[in-house]
Amino acid sequence: MAITLNNGFTMPVIGLGVWRMEKKALKDLIIDSIRIGFRHFDCASDYKNEAEVGEALSEAIESGIVKREDLFITTKLWNTDHGHILEACKHSLKKLQLDYLDLYLVHFPVSIRHTGIGATGSPLDEDGILDIDTNISLETTWHAMEDLVSMGLVRTRSIGISNYDIFLTRDCLAYSKIKPAVNQIETHPYFQRESLVSFCQKHGICVTAHTPLGGADANAKRFGTVSCLDDPILKGIAEKYKKTVAQVVLRWGIQRNTVVIPKTSKLERLQENFKVLEFELAEEDMDLIKGVDKNYRTNIQPAKFWGIDLYA
């Protein structure tokens, strides 16, 4: 099951996100996920595990478990490399052991002080605030992303954005020669962001939901947030379908025409997540889920680490 992007390429509606994955377990996890049926993997330079993902993909391809052309691999440009996009992309390709990416995203709409290709820190200034580079505009960044496609030096099939709001997305549409194929954002039942999702879809931009389960225990520990998986309405719907709450939430995301990339390190969860393609929620239940929205962000809270709130 896939969504067709605005450039004609298709993107599987469910993938595996690899943020905060243990490096030692990642290789087996990815190979297991491919055996289950996953073909879409969401990576990033900042996740610091592209090399481990690359080892797993290489082994899977060489052993004949999967063909490269059947995979959809995403990775992301980190904030420190906005002025070095070609080099950063090539660096990621080398680590991933790939000749091309299926999707390359601008991870955040901010350029910060360069600290070396692939050095994915978040340098702070003397006041303890994120050291933002005011010499590189998002428009300049985007045109360099476009060069990856038009120059043919790196075979990046699609380019996109991540963590962009409506206004930044609108601006990107205005100055782009190649329209962003994807905007990857946090969205889940407690943070539905209907205006942003609808705007993107209206203008041919596919929305990928990172944190599609609201982060669950991981974000509760990291950010002190509340998970939608404990919501009584969602639990009731799950009982109706004899599914887990996570399966219901992922299916809801797919039925609103977004791509979901849940993260898990457990084999049984991988299997459960992939089975969301096997059932469908009734419209009445989709409407019930619409009613639990709290406009509640659970992830990517930069003020805790960067001394600045990018979403203020």
Coordinates of C-alpha atoms in Angstrom, one line a residue:
M1 CA 0.0 0.0 0.0
A2 CA 1.6 3.2 -1.1
I3 CA 1.0 6.9 -1.7
T4 CA 2.0 8.5 -5.1
L5 CA 4.1 11.6 -4.6
N6 CA 3.9 14.7 -6.7
N7 CA 6.8 13.6 -8.9
G8 CA 5.2 10.2 -9.7
F9 CA 7.3 8.1 -7.3
T10 CA 5.5 5.9 -4.8
M11 CA 6.1 5.9 -1.0
P12 CA 4.9 3.0 1.2
V13 CA 2.3 4.2 3.7
I14 CA 4.0 2.6 6.7
G15 CA 7.7 2.6 7.5
L16 CA 10.1 2.0 10.3
G17 CA 11.6 5.0 12.0
V18 CA 15.1 4.5 13.5
W19 CA 15.5 7.4 15.8
R20 CA 17.0 6.5 19.2
M21 CA 17.5 2.9 18.1
E22 CA 20.2 0.8 19.8
K23 CA 23.0 0.4 17.3
K24 CA 23.8 -3.2 18.3
A25 CA 20.3 -4.4 17.7
L26 CA 19.5 -2.3 14.6
K27 CA 21.0 -4.6 12.0
D28 CA 18.8 -7.6 13.0
L29 CA 15.8 -5.4 13.6
I30 CA 15.9 -4.0 10.0
I31 CA 16.5 -7.4 8.5
D32 CA 13.6 -8.8 10.5
S33 CA 11.4 -5.9 9.5
I34 CA 12.2 -6.6 5.8
R35 CA 11.2 -10.2 6.2
I36 CA 7.9 -9.1 7.7
G37 CA 7.2 -6.8 4.7
F38 CA 8.6 -3.4 5.6
R39 CA 10.2 -1.6 2.7
H40 CA 10.3 2.0 4.0
F41 CA 13.0 3.1 6.4
D42 CA 13.2 6.6 7.9
C43 CA 16.7 7.7 8.8
A44 CA 18.6 10.9 9.5
S45 CA 22.2 12.0 9.8
D46 CA 21.3 13.3 13.3
Y47 CA 20.2 9.8 14.4
K48 CA 23.9 8.8 14.3
N49 CA 23.1 5.3 13.1
E50 CA 23.2 5.6 9.3
A51 CA 26.2 3.3 9.1
E52 CA 24.4 0.5 11.0
V53 CA 21.3 0.9 8.8
G54 CA 23.6 0.7 5.8
E55 CA 25.1 -2.5 7.0
A56 CA 21.7 -4.1 7.4
L57 CA 20.5 -2.9 4.0
S58 CA 23.6 -4.1 2.3
E59 CA 23.3 -7.5 3.8
A60 CA 19.6 -7.8 3.0
I61 CA 20.2 -6.8 -0.7
E62 CA 23.3 -9.0 -1.1
S63 CA 21.6 -12.0 0.4
G64 CA 18.6 -11.6 -1.9
I65 CA 16.0 -10.9 0.8
V66 CA 15.0 -7.7 -1.0
K67 CA 16.0 -5.7 -4.1
R68 CA 17.2 -2.1 -3.8
E69 CA 14.5 -0.9 -6.1
D70 CA 11.8 -2.3 -3.8
L71 CA 13.1 -0.2 -0.8
F72 CA 12.2 3.4 0.0
I73 CA 15.0 5.0 2.0
T74 CA 14.7 8.5 3.6
T75 CA 17.4 10.4 5.3
K76 CA 17.7 14.0 6.4
L77 CA 20.0 17.0 6.2
W78 CA 21.1 18.2 9.6
N79 CA 20.9 21.9 10.7
T80 CA 24.7 22.4 10.7
D81 CA 25.1 21.4 7.0
H82 CA 22.7 23.8 5.3
G83 CA 25.7 25.4 3.6
H84 CA 27.2 22.0 2.6
I85 CA 24.2 20.1 1.2
L86 CA 25.9 18.2 -1.6
E87 CA 28.7 17.0 0.7
A88 CA 26.3 16.1 3.5
C89 CA 24.1 14.1 1.1
K90 CA 27.1 12.2 -0.2
H91 CA 28.3 11.5 3.3
S92 CA 24.9 10.0 4.2
L93 CA 24.9 7.9 1.0
K94 CA 28.3 6.5 1.8
K95 CA 27.2 5.5 5.3
L96 CA 24.0 4.0 4.1
Q97 CA 26.0 2.1 1.3
L98 CA 23.5 3.4 -1.3
D99 CA 23.9 4.9 -4.8
Y100 CA 20.8 7.1 -4.4
L101 CA 18.1 8.1 -1.8
D102 CA 14.4 7.8 -2.4
L103 CA 13.8 10.9 -0.2
Y104 CA 16.1 13.6 1.2
L105 CA 14.6 16.0 3.8
V106 CA 15.6 19.3 5.4
H107 CA 15.4 18.1 9.0
F108 CA 14.5 21.4 10.6
P109 CA 13.8 24.9 9.2
V110 CA 16.9 26.4 10.7
S111 CA 20.5 26.7 9.8
I112 CA 23.1 26.6 12.6
R113 CA 26.8 27.0 12.9
H114 CA 28.7 24.5 10.7
T115 CA 30.8 22.1 12.8
G116 CA 32.0 19.7 10.0
I117 CA 30.2 17.4 7.5
G118 CA 28.2 14.9 9.3
A119 CA 29.0 16.3 12.7
T120 CA 25.4 16.5 14.0
G121 CA 25.7 18.5 17.1
S122 CA 23.7 21.6 18.1
P123 CA 26.3 24.2 18.9
L124 CA 25.2 26.9 21.4
D125 CA 26.4 30.5 21.6
E126 CA 28.0 32.2 24.6
D127 CA 24.5 32.7 26.1
G128 CA 23.6 29.0 25.9
I129 CA 21.2 29.6 22.9
L130 CA 21.3 27.7 19.6
D131 CA 23.9 29.3 17.4
I132 CA 21.8 30.1 14.4
D133 CA 23.5 31.0 11.1
T134 CA 21.8 34.1 9.8
N135 CA 23.7 34.0 6.5
I136 CA 21.9 31.1 5.0
S137 CA 18.2 31.4 4.2
L138 CA 15.7 28.5 3.9
E139 CA 15.3 29.6 0.2
T140 CA 19.1 29.2 -0.3
T141 CA 18.9 25.8 1.4
W142 CA 16.0 24.6 -0.8
H143 CA 17.7 25.6 -4.1
A144 CA 20.7 23.6 -3.0
M145 CA 18.4 20.7 -2.4
E146 CA 17.0 21.1 -5.9
D147 CA 20.5 21.0 -7.3
L148 CA 20.8 17.4 -6.0
V149 CA 18.0 16.4 -8.3
S150 CA 18.6 18.7 -11.3
M151 CA 22.4 18.3 -11.5
G152 CA 22.2 14.6 -11.5
L153 CA 25.4 14.4 -9.3
V154 CA 23.5 12.6 -6.6
R155 CA 20.5 10.5 -7.6
T156 CA 18.1 11.7 -5.1
R157 CA 14.6 10.9 -6.4
S158 CA 12.6 13.2 -4.1
I159 CA 13.3 16.1 -1.8
G160 CA 11.2 17.4 1.0
I161 CA 10.9 19.3 4.2
S162 CA 10.4 18.4 7.9
N163 CA 9.0 20.2 10.9
Y164 CA 7.7 23.1 8.6
D165 CA 4.6 24.9 9.6
I166 CA 2.0 26.3 7.2
F167 CA 3.8 29.6 6.6
L168 CA 7.2 28.1 6.0
T169 CA 5.6 25.4 3.7
R170 CA 3.8 28.2 1.8
D171 CA 7.0 30.1 1.4
C172 CA 8.8 26.9 0.1
L173 CA 6.0 26.4 -2.5
A174 CA 6.5 30.1 -3.6
Y175 CA 10.3 29.9 -4.2
S176 CA 10.6 26.3 -5.2
K177 CA 11.4 25.1 -8.7
I178 CA 10.9 21.5 -7.5
K179 CA 8.0 21.3 -5.2
P180 CA 8.6 19.5 -1.9
A181 CA 7.3 15.9 -2.2
V182 CA 6.9 15.5 1.6
N183 CA 6.5 17.4 4.8
Q184 CA 7.4 15.2 7.8
I185 CA 5.8 16.5 10.9
E186 CA 4.6 15.3 14.3
T187 CA 1.0 14.4 14.1
H188 CA -1.1 11.9 16.1
P189 CA -4.6 11.8 17.6
Y190 CA -3.6 14.3 20.4
F191 CA -1.9 16.6 17.8
Q192 CA -3.8 16.3 14.6
R193 CA -2.8 19.6 13.0
E194 CA -5.7 19.4 10.5
S195 CA -5.0 22.8 9.0
L196 CA -1.4 22.0 8.2
V197 CA -2.2 18.5 7.0
S198 CA -5.0 19.8 4.8
F199 CA -2.8 22.6 3.4
C200 CA 0.0 20.2 2.4
Q201 CA -2.4 17.7 0.8
K202 CA -4.2 20.5 -1.1
H203 CA -0.9 21.6 -2.6
G204 CA 0.3 18.1 -3.5
I205 CA 2.7 17.6 -0.5
C206 CA 2.5 14.2 1.2
V207 CA 2.5 14.4 5.0
T208 CA 4.6 11.8 6.8
A209 CA 3.7 11.5 10.5
H210 CA 6.8 11.1 12.7
T211 CA 5.8 10.3 16.3
P212 CA 2.5 8.8 14.9
L213 CA 1.8 7.1 18.3
G214 CA 2.5 10.3 20.3
G215 CA 5.9 9.0 21.5
A216 CA 4.4 6.7 24.1
D217 CA 6.7 5.8 27.0
A218 CA 9.8 7.1 25.3
N219 CA 8.5 10.7 25.1
A220 CA 6.9 10.5 28.5
K221 CA 10.4 9.8 30.0
R222 CA 12.2 12.3 27.7
F223 CA 9.8 15.2 27.7
G224 CA 7.3 14.4 30.5
T225 CA 4.4 14.2 28.1
V226 CA 1.2 12.2 28.1
S227 CA 0.5 9.4 25.5
C228 CA -2.6 9.1 23.5
L229 CA -2.3 5.3 23.8
D230 CA -4.0 5.6 27.2
D231 CA -7.0 7.5 25.9
P232 CA -10.3 5.8 26.9
I233 CA -12.0 6.6 23.6
L234 CA -9.1 5.1 21.6
K235 CA -9.1 2.1 23.9
G236 CA -12.8 1.6 23.3
I237 CA -12.3 1.6 19.5
A238 CA -9.4 -0.8 19.9
E239 CA -11.7 -3.2 21.8
K240 CA -14.3 -3.0 19.1
Y241 CA -11.9 -4.1 16.4
K242 CA -10.0 -6.5 18.6
K243 CA -6.8 -4.5 17.9
T244 CA -4.2 -2.8 20.0
V245 CA -4.6 1.0 20.5
A246 CA -1.4 1.5 18.6
Q247 CA -2.8 -0.4 15.6
V248 CA -5.9 1.8 15.7
V249 CA -3.9 5.0 15.9
L250 CA -1.6 3.9 13.0
R251 CA -4.6 2.9 10.9
W252 CA -6.2 6.3 11.6
G253 CA -3.1 8.0 10.3
I254 CA -3.1 5.9 7.1
Q255 CA -6.8 6.6 6.5
R256 CA -6.3 10.3 6.7
N257 CA -3.9 9.9 3.8
T258 CA -0.7 10.4 5.8
V259 CA 2.4 8.1 5.9
V260 CA 3.2 6.7 9.3
I261 CA 6.7 5.7 10.5
P262 CA 6.4 4.2 14.0
K263 CA 9.5 3.3 15.9
T264 CA 9.9 0.0 17.8
S265 CA 12.7 -2.3 18.8
K266 CA 10.5 -5.3 19.5
L267 CA 9.8 -8.0 16.9
E268 CA 6.2 -8.5 18.1
R269 CA 5.5 -4.8 17.7
L270 CA 6.9 -4.8 14.2
Q271 CA 4.5 -7.5 13.3
E272 CA 1.6 -5.8 14.9
N273 CA 2.4 -2.5 13.2
F274 CA 2.6 -4.0 9.7
K275 CA -0.8 -5.7 10.2
V276 CA -2.6 -2.3 10.2
L277 CA -2.8 -2.8 6.5
E278 CA -5.2 -5.7 7.1
F279 CA -8.2 -3.8 8.5
E280 CA -10.1 -0.5 8.1
L281 CA -11.8 1.9 10.5
A282 CA -15.4 2.9 9.9
E283 CA -16.1 6.6 9.2
E284 CA -17.9 6.9 12.6
D285 CA -14.7 5.8 14.4
M286 CA -12.6 8.2 12.3
D287 CA -14.9 10.9 13.5
L288 CA -14.6 9.8 17.1
I289 CA -10.8 10.0 16.9
K290 CA -11.1 13.5 15.4
G291 CA -12.7 14.5 18.7
V292 CA -9.8 13.6 20.9
D293 CA -7.5 16.2 19.5
K294 CA -5.8 18.3 22.2
N295 CA -3.3 20.3 20.1
Y296 CA -0.7 18.6 22.2
R297 CA 2.9 18.3 21.0
T298 CA 4.8 15.4 22.6
N299 CA 8.1 15.5 20.7
I300 CA 10.7 17.8 19.3
Q301 CA 10.7 20.4 22.1
P302 CA 13.8 22.4 21.2
A303 CA 13.5 24.8 24.1
K304 CA 14.6 22.0 26.4
F305 CA 17.9 21.6 24.6
W306 CA 18.5 24.6 22.4
G307 CA 17.4 27.4 24.7
I308 CA 15.0 28.5 22.0
D309 CA 11.5 27.5 21.0
L310 CA 11.3 27.2 17.2
Y311 CA 7.5 26.8 17.5
A312 CA 6.8 29.9 19.5

